[in-house]
PDB file of C-alpha atoms and ligand atoms in Angstrom:
ATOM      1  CA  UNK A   1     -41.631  24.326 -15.859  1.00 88.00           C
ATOM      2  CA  UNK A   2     -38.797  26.329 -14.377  1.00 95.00           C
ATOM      3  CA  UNK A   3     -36.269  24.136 -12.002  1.00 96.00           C
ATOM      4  CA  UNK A   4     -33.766  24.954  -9.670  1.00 97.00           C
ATOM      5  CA  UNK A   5     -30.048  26.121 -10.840  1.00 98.00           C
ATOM      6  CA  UNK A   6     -28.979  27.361  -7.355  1.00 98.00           C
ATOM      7  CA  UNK A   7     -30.806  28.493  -4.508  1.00 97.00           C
ATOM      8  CA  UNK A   8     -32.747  31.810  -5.902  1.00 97.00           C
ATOM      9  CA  UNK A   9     -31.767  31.127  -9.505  1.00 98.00           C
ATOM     10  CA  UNK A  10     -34.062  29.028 -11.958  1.00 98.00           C
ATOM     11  CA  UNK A  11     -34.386  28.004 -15.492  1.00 98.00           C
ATOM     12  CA  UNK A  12     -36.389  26.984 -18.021  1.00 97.00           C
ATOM     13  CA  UNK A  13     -34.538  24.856 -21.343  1.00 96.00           C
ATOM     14  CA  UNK A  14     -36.562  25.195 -24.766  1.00 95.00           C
ATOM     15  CA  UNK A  15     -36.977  22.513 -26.741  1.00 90.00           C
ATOM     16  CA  UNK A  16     -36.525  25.103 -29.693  1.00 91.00           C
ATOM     17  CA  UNK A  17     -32.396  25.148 -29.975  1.00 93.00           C
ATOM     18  CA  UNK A  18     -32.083  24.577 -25.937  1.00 95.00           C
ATOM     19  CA  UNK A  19     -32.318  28.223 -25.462  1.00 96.00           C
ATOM     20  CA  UNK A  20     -32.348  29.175 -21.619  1.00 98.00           C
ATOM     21  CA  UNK A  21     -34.645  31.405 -19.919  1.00 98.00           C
ATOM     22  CA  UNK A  22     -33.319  32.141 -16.485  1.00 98.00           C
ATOM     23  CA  UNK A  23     -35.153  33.384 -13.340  1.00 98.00           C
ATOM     24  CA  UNK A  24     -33.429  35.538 -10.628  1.00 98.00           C
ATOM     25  CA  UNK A  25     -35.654  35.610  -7.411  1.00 98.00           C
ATOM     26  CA  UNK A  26     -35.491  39.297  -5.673  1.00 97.00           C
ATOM     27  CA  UNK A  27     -36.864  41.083  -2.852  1.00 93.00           C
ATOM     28  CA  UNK A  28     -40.849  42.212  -4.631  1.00 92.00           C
ATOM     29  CA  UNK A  29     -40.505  39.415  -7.720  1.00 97.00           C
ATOM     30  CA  UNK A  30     -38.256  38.116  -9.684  1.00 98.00           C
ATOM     31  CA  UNK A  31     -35.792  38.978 -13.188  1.00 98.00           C
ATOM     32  CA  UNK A  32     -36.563  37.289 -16.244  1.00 98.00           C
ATOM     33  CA  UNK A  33     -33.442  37.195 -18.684  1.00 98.00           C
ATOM     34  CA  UNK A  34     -34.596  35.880 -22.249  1.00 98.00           C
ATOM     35  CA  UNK A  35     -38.197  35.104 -21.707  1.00 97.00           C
ATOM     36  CA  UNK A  36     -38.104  32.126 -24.090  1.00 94.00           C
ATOM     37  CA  UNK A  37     -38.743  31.137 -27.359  1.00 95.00           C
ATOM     38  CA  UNK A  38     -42.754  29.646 -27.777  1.00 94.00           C
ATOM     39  CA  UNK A  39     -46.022  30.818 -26.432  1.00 94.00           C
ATOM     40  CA  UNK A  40     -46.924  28.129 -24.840  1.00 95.00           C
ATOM     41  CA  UNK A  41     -43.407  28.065 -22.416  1.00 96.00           C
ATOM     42  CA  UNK A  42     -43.874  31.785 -22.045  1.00 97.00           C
ATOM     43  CA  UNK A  43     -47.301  31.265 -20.560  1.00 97.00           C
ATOM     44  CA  UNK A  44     -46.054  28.399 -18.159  1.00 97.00           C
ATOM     45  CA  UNK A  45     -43.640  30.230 -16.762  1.00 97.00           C
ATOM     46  CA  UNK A  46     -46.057  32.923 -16.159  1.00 97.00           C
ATOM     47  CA  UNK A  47     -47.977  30.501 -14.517  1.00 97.00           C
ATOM     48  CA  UNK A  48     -45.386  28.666 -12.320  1.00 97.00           C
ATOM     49  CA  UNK A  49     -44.155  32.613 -11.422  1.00 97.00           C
ATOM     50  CA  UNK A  50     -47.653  33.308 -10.395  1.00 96.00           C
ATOM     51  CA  UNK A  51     -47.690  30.093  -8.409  1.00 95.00           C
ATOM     52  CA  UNK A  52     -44.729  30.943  -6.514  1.00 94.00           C
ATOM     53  CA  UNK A  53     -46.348  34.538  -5.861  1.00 96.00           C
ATOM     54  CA  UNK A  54     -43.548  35.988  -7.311  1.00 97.00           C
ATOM     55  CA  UNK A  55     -44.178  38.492 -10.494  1.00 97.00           C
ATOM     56  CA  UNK A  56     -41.723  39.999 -13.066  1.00 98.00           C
ATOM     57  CA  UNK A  57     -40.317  42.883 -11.958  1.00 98.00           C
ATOM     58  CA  UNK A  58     -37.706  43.356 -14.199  1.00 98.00           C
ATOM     59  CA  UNK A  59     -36.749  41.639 -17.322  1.00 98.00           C
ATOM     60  CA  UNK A  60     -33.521  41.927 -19.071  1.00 98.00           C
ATOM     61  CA  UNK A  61     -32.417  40.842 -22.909  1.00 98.00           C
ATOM     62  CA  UNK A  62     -28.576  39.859 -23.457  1.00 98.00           C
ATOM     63  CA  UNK A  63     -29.095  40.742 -27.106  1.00 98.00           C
ATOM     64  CA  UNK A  64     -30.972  42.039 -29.919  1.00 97.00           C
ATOM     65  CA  UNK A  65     -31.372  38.700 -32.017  1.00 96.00           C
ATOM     66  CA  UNK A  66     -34.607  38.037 -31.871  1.00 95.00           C
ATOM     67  CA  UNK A  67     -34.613  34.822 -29.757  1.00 95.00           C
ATOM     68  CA  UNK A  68     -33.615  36.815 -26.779  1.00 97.00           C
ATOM     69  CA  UNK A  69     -36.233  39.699 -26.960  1.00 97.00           C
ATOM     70  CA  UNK A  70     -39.597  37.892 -26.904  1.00 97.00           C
ATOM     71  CA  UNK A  71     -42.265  38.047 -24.077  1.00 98.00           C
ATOM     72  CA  UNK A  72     -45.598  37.297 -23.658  1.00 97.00           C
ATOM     73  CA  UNK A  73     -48.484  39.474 -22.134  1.00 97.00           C
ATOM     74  CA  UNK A  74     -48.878  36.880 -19.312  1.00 97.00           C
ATOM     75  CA  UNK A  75     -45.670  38.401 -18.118  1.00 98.00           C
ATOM     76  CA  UNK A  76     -46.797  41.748 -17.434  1.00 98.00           C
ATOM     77  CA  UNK A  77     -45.158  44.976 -17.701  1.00 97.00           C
ATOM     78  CA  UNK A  78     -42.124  45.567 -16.203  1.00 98.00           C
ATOM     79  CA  UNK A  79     -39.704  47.375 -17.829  1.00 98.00           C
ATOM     80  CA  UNK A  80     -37.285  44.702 -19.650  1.00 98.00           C
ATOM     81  CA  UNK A  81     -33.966  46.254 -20.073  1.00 98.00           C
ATOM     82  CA  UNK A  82     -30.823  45.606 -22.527  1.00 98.00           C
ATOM     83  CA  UNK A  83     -27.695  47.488 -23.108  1.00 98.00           C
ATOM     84  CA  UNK A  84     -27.449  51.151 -24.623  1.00 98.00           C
ATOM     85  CA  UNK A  85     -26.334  49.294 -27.585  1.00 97.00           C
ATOM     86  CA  UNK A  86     -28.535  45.957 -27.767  1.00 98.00           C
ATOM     87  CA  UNK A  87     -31.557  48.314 -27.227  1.00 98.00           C
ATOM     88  CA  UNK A  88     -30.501  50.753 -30.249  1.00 98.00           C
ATOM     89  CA  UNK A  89     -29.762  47.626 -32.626  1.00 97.00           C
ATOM     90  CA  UNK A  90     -33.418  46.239 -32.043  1.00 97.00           C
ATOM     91  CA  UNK A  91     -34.832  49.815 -32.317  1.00 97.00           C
ATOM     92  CA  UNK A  92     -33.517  50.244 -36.059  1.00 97.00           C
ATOM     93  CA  UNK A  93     -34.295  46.045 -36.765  1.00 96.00           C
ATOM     94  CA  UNK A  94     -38.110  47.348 -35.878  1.00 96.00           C
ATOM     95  CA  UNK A  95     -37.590  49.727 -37.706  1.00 96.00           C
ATOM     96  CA  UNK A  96     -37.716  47.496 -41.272  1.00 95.00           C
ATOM     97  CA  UNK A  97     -41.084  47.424 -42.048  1.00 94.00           C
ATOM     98  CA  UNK A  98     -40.420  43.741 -43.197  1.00 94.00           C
ATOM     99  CA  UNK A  99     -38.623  42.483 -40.005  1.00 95.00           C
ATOM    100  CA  UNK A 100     -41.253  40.068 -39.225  1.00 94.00           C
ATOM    101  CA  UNK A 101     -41.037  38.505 -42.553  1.00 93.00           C
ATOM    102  CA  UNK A 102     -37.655  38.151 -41.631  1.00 90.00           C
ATOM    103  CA  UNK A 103     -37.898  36.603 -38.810  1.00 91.00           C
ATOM    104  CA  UNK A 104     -40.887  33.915 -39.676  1.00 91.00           C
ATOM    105  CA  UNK A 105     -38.100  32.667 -42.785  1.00 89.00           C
ATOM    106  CA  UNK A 106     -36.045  31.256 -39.818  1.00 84.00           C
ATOM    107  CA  UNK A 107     -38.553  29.397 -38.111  1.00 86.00           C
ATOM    108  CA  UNK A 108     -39.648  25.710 -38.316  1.00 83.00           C
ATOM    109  CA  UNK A 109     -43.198  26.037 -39.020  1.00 83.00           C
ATOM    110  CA  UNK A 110     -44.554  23.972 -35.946  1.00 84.00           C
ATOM    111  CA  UNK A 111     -42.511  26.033 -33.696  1.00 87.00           C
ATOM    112  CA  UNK A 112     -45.295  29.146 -32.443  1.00 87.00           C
ATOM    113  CA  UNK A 113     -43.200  32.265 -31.624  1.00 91.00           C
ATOM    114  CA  UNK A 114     -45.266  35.436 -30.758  1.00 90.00           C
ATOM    115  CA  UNK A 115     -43.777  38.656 -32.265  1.00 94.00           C
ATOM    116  CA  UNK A 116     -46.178  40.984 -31.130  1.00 93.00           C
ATOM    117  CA  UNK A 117     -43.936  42.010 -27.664  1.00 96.00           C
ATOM    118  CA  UNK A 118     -40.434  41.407 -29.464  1.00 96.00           C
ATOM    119  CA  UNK A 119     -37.494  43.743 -29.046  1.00 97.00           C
ATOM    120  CA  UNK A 120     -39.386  46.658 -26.345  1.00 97.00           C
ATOM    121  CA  UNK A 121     -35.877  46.682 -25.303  1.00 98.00           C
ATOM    122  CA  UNK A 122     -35.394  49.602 -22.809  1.00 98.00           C
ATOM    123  CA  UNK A 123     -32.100  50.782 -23.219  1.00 98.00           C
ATOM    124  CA  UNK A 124     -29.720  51.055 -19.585  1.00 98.00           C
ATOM    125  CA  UNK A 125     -27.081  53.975 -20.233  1.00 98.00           C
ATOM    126  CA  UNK A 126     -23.899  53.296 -21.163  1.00 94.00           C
ATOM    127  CA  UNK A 127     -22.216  53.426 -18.205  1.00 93.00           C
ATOM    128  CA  UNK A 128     -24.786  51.127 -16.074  1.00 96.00           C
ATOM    129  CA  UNK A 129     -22.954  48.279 -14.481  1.00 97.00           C
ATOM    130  CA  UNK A 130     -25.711  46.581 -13.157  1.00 98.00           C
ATOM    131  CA  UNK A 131     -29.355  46.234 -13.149  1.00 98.00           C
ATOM    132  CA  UNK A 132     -31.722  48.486 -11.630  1.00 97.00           C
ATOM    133  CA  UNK A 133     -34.021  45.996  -9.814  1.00 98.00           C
ATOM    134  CA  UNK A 134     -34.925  45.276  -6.055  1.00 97.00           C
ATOM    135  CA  UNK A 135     -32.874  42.285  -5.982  1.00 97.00           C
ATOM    136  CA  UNK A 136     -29.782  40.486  -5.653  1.00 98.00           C
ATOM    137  CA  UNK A 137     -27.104  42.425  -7.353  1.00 98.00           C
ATOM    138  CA  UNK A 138     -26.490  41.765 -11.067  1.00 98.00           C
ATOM    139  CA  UNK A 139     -23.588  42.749 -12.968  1.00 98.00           C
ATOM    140  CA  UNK A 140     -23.693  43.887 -16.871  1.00 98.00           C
ATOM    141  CA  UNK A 141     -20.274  42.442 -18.222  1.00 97.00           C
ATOM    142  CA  UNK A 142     -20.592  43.979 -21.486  1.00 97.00           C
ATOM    143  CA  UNK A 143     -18.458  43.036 -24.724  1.00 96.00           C
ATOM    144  CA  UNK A 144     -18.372  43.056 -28.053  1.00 94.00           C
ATOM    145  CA  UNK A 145     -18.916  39.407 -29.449  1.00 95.00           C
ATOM    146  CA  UNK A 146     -21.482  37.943 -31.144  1.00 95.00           C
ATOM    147  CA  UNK A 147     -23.478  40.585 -31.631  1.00 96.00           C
ATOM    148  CA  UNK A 148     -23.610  44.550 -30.499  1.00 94.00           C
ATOM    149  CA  UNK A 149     -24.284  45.298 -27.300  1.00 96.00           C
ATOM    150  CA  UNK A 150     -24.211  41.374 -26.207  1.00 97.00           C
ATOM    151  CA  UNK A 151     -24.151  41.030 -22.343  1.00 98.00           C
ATOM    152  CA  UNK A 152     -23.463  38.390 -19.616  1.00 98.00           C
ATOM    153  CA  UNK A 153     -25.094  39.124 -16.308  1.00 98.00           C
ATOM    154  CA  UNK A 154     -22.897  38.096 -13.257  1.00 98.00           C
ATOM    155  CA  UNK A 155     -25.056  37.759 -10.039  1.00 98.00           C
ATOM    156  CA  UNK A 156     -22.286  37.893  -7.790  1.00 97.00           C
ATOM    157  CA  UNK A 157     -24.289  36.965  -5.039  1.00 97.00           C
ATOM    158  CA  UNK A 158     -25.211  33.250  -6.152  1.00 98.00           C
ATOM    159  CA  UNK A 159     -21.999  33.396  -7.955  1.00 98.00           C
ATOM    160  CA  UNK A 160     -24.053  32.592 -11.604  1.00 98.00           C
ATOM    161  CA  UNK A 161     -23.077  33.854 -14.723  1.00 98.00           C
ATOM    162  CA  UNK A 162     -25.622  34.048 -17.435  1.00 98.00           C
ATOM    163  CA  UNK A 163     -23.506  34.256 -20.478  1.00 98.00           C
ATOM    164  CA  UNK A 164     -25.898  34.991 -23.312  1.00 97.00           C
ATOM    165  CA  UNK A 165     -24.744  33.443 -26.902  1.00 97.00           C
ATOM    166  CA  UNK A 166     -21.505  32.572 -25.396  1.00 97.00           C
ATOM    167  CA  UNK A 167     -19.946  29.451 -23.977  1.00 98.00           C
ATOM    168  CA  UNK A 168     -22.705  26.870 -25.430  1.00 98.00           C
ATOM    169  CA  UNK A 169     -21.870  23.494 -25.756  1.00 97.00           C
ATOM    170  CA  UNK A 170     -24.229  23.093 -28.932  1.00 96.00           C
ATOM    171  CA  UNK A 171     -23.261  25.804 -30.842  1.00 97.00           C
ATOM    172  CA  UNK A 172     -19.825  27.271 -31.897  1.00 98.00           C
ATOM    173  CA  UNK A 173     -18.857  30.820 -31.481  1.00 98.00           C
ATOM    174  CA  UNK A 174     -21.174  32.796 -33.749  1.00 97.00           C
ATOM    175  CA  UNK A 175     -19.053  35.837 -34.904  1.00 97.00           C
ATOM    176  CA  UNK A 176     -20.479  39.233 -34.966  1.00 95.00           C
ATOM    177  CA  UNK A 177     -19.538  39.827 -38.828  1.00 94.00           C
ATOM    178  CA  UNK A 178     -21.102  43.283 -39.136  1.00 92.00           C
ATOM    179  CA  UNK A 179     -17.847  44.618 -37.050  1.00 93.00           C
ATOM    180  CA  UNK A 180     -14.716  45.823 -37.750  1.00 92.00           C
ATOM    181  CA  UNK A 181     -12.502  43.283 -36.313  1.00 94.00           C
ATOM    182  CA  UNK A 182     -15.076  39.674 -35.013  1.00 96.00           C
ATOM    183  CA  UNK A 183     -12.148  37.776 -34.349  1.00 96.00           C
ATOM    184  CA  UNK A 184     -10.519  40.293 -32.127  1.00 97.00           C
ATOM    185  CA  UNK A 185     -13.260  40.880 -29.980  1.00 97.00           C
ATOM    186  CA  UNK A 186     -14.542  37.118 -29.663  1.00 98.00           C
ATOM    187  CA  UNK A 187     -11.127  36.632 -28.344  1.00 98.00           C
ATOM    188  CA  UNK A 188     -11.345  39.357 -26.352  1.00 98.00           C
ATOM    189  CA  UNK A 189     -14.718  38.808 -24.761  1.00 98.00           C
ATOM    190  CA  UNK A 190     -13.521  35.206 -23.694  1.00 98.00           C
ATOM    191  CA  UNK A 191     -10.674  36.819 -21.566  1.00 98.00           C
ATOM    192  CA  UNK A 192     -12.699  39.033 -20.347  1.00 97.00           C
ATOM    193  CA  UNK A 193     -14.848  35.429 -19.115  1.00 97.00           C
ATOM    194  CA  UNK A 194     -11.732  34.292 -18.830  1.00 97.00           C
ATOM    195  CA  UNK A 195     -10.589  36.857 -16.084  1.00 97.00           C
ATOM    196  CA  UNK A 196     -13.916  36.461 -14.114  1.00 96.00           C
ATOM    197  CA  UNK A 197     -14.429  32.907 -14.215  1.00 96.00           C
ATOM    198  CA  UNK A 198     -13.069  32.705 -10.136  1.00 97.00           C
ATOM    199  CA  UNK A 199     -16.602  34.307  -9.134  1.00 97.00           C
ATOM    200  CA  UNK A 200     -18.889  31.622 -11.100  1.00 98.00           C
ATOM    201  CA  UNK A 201     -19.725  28.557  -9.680  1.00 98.00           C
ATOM    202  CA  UNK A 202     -22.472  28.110 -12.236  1.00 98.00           C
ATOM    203  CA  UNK A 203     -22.526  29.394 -15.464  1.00 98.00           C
ATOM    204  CA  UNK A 204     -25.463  29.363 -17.937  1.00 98.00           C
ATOM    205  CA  UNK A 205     -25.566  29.733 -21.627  1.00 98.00           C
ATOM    206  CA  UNK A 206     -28.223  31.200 -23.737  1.00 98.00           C
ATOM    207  CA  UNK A 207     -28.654  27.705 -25.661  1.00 97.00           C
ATOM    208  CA  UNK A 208     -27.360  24.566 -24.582  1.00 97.00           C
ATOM    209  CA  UNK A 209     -26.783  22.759 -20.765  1.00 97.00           C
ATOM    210  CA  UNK A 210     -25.261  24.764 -17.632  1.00 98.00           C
ATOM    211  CA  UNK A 211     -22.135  24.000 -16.688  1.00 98.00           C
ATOM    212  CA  UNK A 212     -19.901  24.285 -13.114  1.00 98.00           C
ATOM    213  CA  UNK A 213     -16.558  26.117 -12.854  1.00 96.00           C
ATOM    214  CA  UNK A 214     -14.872  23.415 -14.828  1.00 95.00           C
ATOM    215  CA  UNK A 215     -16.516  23.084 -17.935  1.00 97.00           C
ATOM    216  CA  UNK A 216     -16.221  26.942 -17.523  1.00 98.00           C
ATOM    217  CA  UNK A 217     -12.911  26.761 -17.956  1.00 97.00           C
ATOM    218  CA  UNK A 218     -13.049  23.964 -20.573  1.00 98.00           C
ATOM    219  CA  UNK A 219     -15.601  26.039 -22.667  1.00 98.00           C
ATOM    220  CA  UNK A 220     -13.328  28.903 -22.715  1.00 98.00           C
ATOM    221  CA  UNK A 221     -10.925  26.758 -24.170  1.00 98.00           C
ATOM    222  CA  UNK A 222     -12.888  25.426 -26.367  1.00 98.00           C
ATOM    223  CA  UNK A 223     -14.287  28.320 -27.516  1.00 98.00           C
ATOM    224  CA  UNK A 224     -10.893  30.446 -28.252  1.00 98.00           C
ATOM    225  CA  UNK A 225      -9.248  26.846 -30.066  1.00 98.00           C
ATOM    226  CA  UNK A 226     -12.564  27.733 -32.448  1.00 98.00           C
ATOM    227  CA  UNK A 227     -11.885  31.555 -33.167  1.00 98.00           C
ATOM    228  CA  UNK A 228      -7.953  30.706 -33.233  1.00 98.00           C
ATOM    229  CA  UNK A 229      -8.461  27.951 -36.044  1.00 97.00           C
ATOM    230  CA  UNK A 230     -11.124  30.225 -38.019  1.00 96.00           C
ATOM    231  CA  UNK A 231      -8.343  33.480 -37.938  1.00 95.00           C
ATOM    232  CA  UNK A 232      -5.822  30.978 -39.195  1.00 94.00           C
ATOM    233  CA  UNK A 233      -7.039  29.004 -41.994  1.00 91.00           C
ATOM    234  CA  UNK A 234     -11.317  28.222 -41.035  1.00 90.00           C
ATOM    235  CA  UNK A 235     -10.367  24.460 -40.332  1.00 93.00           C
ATOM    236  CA  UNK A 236     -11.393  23.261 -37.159  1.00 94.00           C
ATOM    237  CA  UNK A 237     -11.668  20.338 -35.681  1.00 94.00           C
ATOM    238  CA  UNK A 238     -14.415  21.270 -32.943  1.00 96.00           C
ATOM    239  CA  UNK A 239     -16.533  18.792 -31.657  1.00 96.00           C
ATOM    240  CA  UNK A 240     -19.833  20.799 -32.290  1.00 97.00           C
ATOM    241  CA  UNK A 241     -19.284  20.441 -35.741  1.00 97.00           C
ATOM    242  CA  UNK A 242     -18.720  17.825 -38.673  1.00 92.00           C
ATOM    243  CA  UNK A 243     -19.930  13.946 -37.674  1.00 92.00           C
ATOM    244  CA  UNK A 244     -19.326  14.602 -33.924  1.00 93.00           C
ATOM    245  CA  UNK A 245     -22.017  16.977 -33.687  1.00 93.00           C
ATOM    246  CA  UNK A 246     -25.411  16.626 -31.684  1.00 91.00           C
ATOM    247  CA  UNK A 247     -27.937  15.031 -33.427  1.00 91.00           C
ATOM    248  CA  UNK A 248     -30.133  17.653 -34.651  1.00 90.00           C
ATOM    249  CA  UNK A 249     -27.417  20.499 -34.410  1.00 93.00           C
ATOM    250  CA  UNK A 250     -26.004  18.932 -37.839  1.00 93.00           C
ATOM    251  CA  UNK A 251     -26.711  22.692 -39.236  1.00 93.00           C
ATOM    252  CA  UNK A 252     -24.077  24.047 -36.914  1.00 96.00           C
ATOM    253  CA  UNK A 253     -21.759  23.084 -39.210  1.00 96.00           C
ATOM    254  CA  UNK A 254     -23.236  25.275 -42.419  1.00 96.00           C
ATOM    255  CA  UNK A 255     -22.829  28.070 -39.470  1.00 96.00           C
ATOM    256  CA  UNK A 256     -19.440  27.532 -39.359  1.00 97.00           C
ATOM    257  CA  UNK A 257     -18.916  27.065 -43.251  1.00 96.00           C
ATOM    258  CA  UNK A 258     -21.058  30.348 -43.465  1.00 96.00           C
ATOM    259  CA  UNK A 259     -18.470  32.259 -41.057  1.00 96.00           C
ATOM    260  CA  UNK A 260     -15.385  30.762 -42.417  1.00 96.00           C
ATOM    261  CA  UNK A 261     -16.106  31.677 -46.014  1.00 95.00           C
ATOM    262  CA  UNK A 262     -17.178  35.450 -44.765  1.00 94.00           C
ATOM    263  CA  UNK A 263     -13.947  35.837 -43.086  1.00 93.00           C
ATOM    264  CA  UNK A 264     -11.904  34.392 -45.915  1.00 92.00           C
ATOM    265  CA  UNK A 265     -14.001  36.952 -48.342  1.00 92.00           C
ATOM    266  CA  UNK A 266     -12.685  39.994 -46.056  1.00 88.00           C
ATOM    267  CA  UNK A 267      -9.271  38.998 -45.828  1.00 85.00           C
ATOM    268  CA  UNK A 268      -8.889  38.872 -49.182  1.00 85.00           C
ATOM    269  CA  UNK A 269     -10.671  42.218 -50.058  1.00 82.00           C
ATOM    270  CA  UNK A 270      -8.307  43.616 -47.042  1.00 76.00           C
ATOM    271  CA  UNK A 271      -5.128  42.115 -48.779  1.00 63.00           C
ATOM    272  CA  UNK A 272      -6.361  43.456 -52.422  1.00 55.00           C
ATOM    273  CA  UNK A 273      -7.114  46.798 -50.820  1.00 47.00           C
TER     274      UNK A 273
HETATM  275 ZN1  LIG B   1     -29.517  32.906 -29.324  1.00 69.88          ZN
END
């Protein structure tokens, strides 16, 4: 189930919109960031941790949307962490007695998601900068992007950056529209990627393939030419969406359509005051 990245570092790619689960390897057991998507993927990599002898110790969500905050009781107990911020925003989601409804409206009906464990986020204070585990040292790079309290995890040590909803290859940038200014902190969140991008090797995003220091770069690129065409005029010509997109991504582009036409309704309620 879960392969190699580097040496220490695994990962497992759902077939449910590629989303990444990634294994760090420590001293006692191992970090699970994003546990997956489907029961059944949950439970193997239960089972291949088990295998390996090597339990969760820690777990670790890079944001509240719920495709990032599942587990399964196979995984046991340890404490699975988020920011300050991602942990508060799943608190008050819970907190809508109908969030589950919510949630199942989303879902291809084949696809088997457990709910029952989602979002028992515990919350790192503010000021962490890394994770409190017996393990290689991981580094919260916290931003404000695509949604609140979204983190990438840097583990300096295997020079891997798990980037959360950023830098995919299958999906464009997915604005945080709930804040006060998306397009100013997308672009800022990609310098800030930008700025640390000499200490990856290896980057993984939370949906969609890895990618080496290059395509780092490239991604980056790719990613700002996206937010820069939506704060001009929403026309892009990105690869990820219109005829060049992946087959079976074809809804990316009713993402982008979706965004665009948000961000042209607020500039025009800013400009009429
Ligand atoms: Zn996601």
């Amino acid at each position: 189930m879960l392969r190699q990245v580097v040496e220490g570092v695994l990962a497992h790619e759902s077939e449910f919109i590629e989303s990444n689960a990634v294994v760090v390897q420590g001293e006692a057991g191992v970090l699970l960031i994003d546990a997956g998507i489907t029961a059944e993927e949950m439970v193997a990599i239960a089972d291949d941790l088990r295998t390996l002898g090597q339990p969760v110790v820690a777990g670790f969500a890079t944001h509240p949307h719920w495709d990032h905050v599942l587990w399964n009781a196979r995984l046991g107990e340890a404490p699975r962490y988020g920011t300050a911020r991602c942990a508060a925003d799943i608190r008050a989601f819970l907190s809508d007695e109908h969030w589950k409804e919510d949630i199942v409206e989303e879902l291809p009906p084949e696809v088997d998601v457990p709910l029952e464990l989602l979002g028992l986020i515990t919350g790192l204070p503010a000021e962490a900068t890394q994770i409190p585990w017996d393990g290689p040292k991981v580094r919260i790079i916290e931003h404000q992007a695509h949604a609140a309290g979204h983190a990438a995890l840097l583990i300096e040590e295997r020079r891997v950056l798990v980037a959360g909803d950023m830098l995919s290859d299958v999906l464009i940038p997915m604005l945080d529209l709930s804040a006060v200014d998306p397009i100013e902190d997308y672009l800022a969140a990609l310098q800030l990627f930008e700025g640390g991008a000499g200490d990856v090797d290896v980057f993984i995003p939370g949906h969609g393939s890895v990618g080496g220091a290059d395509q780092l770069r490239e991604r980056i690129e790719r990613d700002r030419a996206y937010v820069l065409a939506l704060r001009a005029d929403g026309v892009s010509s990105d690869p990820r969406i219109g005829p060049s997109a992946k087959p079976g991504w074809e809804w990316v582009s009713d993402v982008h359509n979706g965004q665009a036409q948000r961000l042209a309704e607020r500039n025009e309620r800013g400009s009429t005051g």
